[in-house]
mmCIF file of C-alpha atoms in Angstrom:
data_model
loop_
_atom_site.group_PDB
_atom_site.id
_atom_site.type_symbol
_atom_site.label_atom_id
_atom_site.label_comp_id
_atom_site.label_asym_id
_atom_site.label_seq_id
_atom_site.Cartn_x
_atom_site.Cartn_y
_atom_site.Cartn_z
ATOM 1 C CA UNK W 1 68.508 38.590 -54.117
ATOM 2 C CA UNK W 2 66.227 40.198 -51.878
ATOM 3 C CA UNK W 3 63.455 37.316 -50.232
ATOM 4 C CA UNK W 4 60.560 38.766 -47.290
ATOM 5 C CA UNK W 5 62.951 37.066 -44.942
ATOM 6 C CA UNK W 6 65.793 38.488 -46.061
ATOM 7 C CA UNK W 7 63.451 42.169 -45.999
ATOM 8 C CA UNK W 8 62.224 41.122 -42.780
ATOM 9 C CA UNK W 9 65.432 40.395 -40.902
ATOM 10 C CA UNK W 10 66.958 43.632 -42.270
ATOM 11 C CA UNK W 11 64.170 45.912 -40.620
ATOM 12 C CA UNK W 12 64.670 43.245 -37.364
ATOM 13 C CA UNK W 13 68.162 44.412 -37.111
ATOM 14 C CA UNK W 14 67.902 47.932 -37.325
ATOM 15 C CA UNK W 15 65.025 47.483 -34.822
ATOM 16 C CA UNK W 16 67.363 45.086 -32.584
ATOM 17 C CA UNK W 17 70.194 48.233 -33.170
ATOM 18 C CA UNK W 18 68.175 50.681 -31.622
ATOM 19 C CA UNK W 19 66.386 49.749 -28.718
ATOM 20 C CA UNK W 20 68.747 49.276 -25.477
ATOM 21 C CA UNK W 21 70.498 45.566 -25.501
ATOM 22 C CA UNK W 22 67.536 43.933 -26.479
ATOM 23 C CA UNK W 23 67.829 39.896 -25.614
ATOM 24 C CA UNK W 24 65.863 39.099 -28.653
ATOM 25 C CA UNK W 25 63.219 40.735 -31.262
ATOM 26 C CA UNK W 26 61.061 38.221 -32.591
ATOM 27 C CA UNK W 27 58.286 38.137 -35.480
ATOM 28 C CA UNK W 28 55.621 35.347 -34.512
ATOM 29 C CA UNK W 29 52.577 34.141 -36.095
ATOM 30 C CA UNK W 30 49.365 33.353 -34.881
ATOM 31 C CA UNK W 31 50.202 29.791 -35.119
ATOM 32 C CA UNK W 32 52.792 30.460 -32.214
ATOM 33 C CA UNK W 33 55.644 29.994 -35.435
ATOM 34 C CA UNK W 34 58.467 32.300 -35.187
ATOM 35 C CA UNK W 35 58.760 33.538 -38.658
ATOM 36 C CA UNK W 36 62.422 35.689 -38.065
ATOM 37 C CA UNK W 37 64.700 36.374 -34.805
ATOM 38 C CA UNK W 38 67.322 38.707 -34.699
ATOM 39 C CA UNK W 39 70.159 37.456 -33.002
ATOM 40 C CA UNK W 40 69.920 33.397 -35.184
ATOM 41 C CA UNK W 41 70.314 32.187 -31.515
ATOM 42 C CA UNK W 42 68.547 34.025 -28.917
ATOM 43 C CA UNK W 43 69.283 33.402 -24.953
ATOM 44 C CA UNK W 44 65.748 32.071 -24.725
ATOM 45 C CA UNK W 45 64.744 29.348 -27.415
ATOM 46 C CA UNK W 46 62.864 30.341 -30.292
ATOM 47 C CA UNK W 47 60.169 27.674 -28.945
ATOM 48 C CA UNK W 48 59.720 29.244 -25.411
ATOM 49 C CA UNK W 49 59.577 32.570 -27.357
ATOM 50 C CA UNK W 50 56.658 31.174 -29.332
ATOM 51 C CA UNK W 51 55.216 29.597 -26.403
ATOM 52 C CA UNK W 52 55.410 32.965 -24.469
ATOM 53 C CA UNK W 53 53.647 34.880 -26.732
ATOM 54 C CA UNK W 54 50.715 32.772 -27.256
ATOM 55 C CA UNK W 55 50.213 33.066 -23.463
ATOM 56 C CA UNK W 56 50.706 36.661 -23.160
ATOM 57 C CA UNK W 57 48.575 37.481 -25.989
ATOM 58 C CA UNK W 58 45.230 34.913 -24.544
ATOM 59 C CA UNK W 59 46.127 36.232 -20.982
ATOM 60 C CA UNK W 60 45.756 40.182 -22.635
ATOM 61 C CA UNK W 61 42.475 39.066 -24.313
ATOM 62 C CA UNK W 62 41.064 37.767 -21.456
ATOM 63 C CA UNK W 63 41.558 40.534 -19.312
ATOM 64 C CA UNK W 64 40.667 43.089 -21.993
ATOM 65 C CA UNK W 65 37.783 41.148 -22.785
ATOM 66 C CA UNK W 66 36.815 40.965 -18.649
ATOM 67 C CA UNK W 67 37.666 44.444 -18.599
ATOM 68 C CA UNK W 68 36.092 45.593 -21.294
ATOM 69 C CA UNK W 69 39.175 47.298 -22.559
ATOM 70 C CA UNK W 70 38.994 47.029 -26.309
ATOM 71 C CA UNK W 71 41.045 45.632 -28.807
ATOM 72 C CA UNK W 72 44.533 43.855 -28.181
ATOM 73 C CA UNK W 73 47.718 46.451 -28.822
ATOM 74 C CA UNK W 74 50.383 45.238 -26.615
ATOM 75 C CA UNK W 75 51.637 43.101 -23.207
ATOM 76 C CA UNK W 76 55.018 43.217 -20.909
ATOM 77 C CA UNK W 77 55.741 41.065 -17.939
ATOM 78 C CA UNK W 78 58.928 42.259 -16.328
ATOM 79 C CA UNK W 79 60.414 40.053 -13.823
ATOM 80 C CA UNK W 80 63.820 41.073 -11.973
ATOM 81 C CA UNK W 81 66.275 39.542 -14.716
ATOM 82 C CA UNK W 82 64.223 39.954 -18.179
ATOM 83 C CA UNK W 83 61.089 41.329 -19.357
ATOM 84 C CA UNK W 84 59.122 40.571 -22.471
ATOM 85 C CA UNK W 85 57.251 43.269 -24.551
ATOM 86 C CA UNK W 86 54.742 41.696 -26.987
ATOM 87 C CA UNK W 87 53.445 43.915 -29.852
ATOM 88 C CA UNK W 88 50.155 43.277 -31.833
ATOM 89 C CA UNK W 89 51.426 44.072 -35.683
ATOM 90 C CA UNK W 90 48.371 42.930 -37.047
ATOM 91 C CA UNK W 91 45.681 40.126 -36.735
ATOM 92 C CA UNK W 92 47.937 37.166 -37.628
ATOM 93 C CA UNK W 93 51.495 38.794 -36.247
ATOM 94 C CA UNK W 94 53.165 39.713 -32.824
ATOM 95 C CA UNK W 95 56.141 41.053 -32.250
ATOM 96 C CA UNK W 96 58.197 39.914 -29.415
ATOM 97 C CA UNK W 97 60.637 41.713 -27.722
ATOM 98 C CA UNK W 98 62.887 40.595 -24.642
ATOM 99 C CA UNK W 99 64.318 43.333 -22.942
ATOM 100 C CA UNK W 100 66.342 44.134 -19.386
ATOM 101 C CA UNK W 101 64.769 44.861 -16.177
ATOM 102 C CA UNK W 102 64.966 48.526 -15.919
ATOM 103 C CA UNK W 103 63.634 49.641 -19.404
ATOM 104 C CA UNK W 104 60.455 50.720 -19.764
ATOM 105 C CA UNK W 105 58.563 49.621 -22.451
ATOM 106 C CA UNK W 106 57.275 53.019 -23.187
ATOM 107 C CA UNK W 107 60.800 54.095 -24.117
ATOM 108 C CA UNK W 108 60.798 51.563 -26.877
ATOM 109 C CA UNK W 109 57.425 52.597 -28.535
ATOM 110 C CA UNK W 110 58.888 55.454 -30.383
ATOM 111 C CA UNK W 111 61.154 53.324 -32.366
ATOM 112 C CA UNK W 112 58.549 50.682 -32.718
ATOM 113 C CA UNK W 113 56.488 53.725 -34.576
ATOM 114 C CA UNK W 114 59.022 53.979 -37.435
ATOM 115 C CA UNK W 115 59.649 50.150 -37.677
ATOM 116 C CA UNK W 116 56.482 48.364 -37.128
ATOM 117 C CA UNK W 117 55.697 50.398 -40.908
ATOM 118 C CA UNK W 118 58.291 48.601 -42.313
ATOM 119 C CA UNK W 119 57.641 45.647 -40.773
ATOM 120 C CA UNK W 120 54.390 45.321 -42.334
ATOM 121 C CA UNK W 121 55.396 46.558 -45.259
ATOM 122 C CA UNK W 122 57.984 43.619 -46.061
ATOM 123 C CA UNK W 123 55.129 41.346 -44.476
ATOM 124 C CA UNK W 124 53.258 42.090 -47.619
ATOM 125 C CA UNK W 125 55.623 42.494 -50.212
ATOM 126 C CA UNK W 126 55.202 40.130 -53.240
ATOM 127 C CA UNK W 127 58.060 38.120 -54.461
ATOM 128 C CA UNK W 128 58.326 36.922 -57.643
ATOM 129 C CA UNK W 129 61.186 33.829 -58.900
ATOM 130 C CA UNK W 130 63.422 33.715 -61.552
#
């Protein structure tokens, strides 16, 4: 039977297929809950993941905000072992996305453009029970 996780995890993977080695793709809420990871077990924990993107998204704000740069769309930090790309899907869900080093996040935004639609789609997809 097919659930919104079950939906959700499916467009995850093909996601997780096509970028280069991603480290993890993560959907978290606004609550700082990761709702689905692609791999189960990530090299970072799901919590610091959480934790992560809470941080990156008020840090964004604030310097949009101090800026004046507009609304949110996305954040990466890259450090010399990992970087993480952080995706605004919409006003309750991010998108997190560790990658290596040497990719650059712009590469991965043209595969984010065919899944994020999916994404959302299965994100409001109404299930019904037997």
């Amino acid at each position: 039977m097919v659930t919104r996780q079950s939906e959700l995890l499916r467009v995850m993977s093909k996601l997780s297929e096509e970028l280069p080695d991603p480290h993890w793709v993560a959907l978290v809420d606004s609550d700082g809950l990761v709702m689905a990871c692609v791999p189960d077990e990530p090299s970072v924990e799901p919590e610091g993941i959480s934790a992560m993107t809470a941080a990156l998204v008020i840090t964004g704000e604030r310097v949009l905000e101090e800026i004046e740069g507009g609304q949110f769309h996305y954040a990466s930090i890259s450090g010399s072992q990992r970087q993480l790309l952080m995706v605004l899907l919409n006003k309750d869900r991010f998108l997190s996305i560790g990658l290596g080093p040497k990719v650059p996040p712009r590469a991965t935004f043209s595969l984010l453009s065919r899944r994020i639609p999916e994404l959302l789609h299965a994100l409001q997809m109404r299930f019904t029970t037997v």
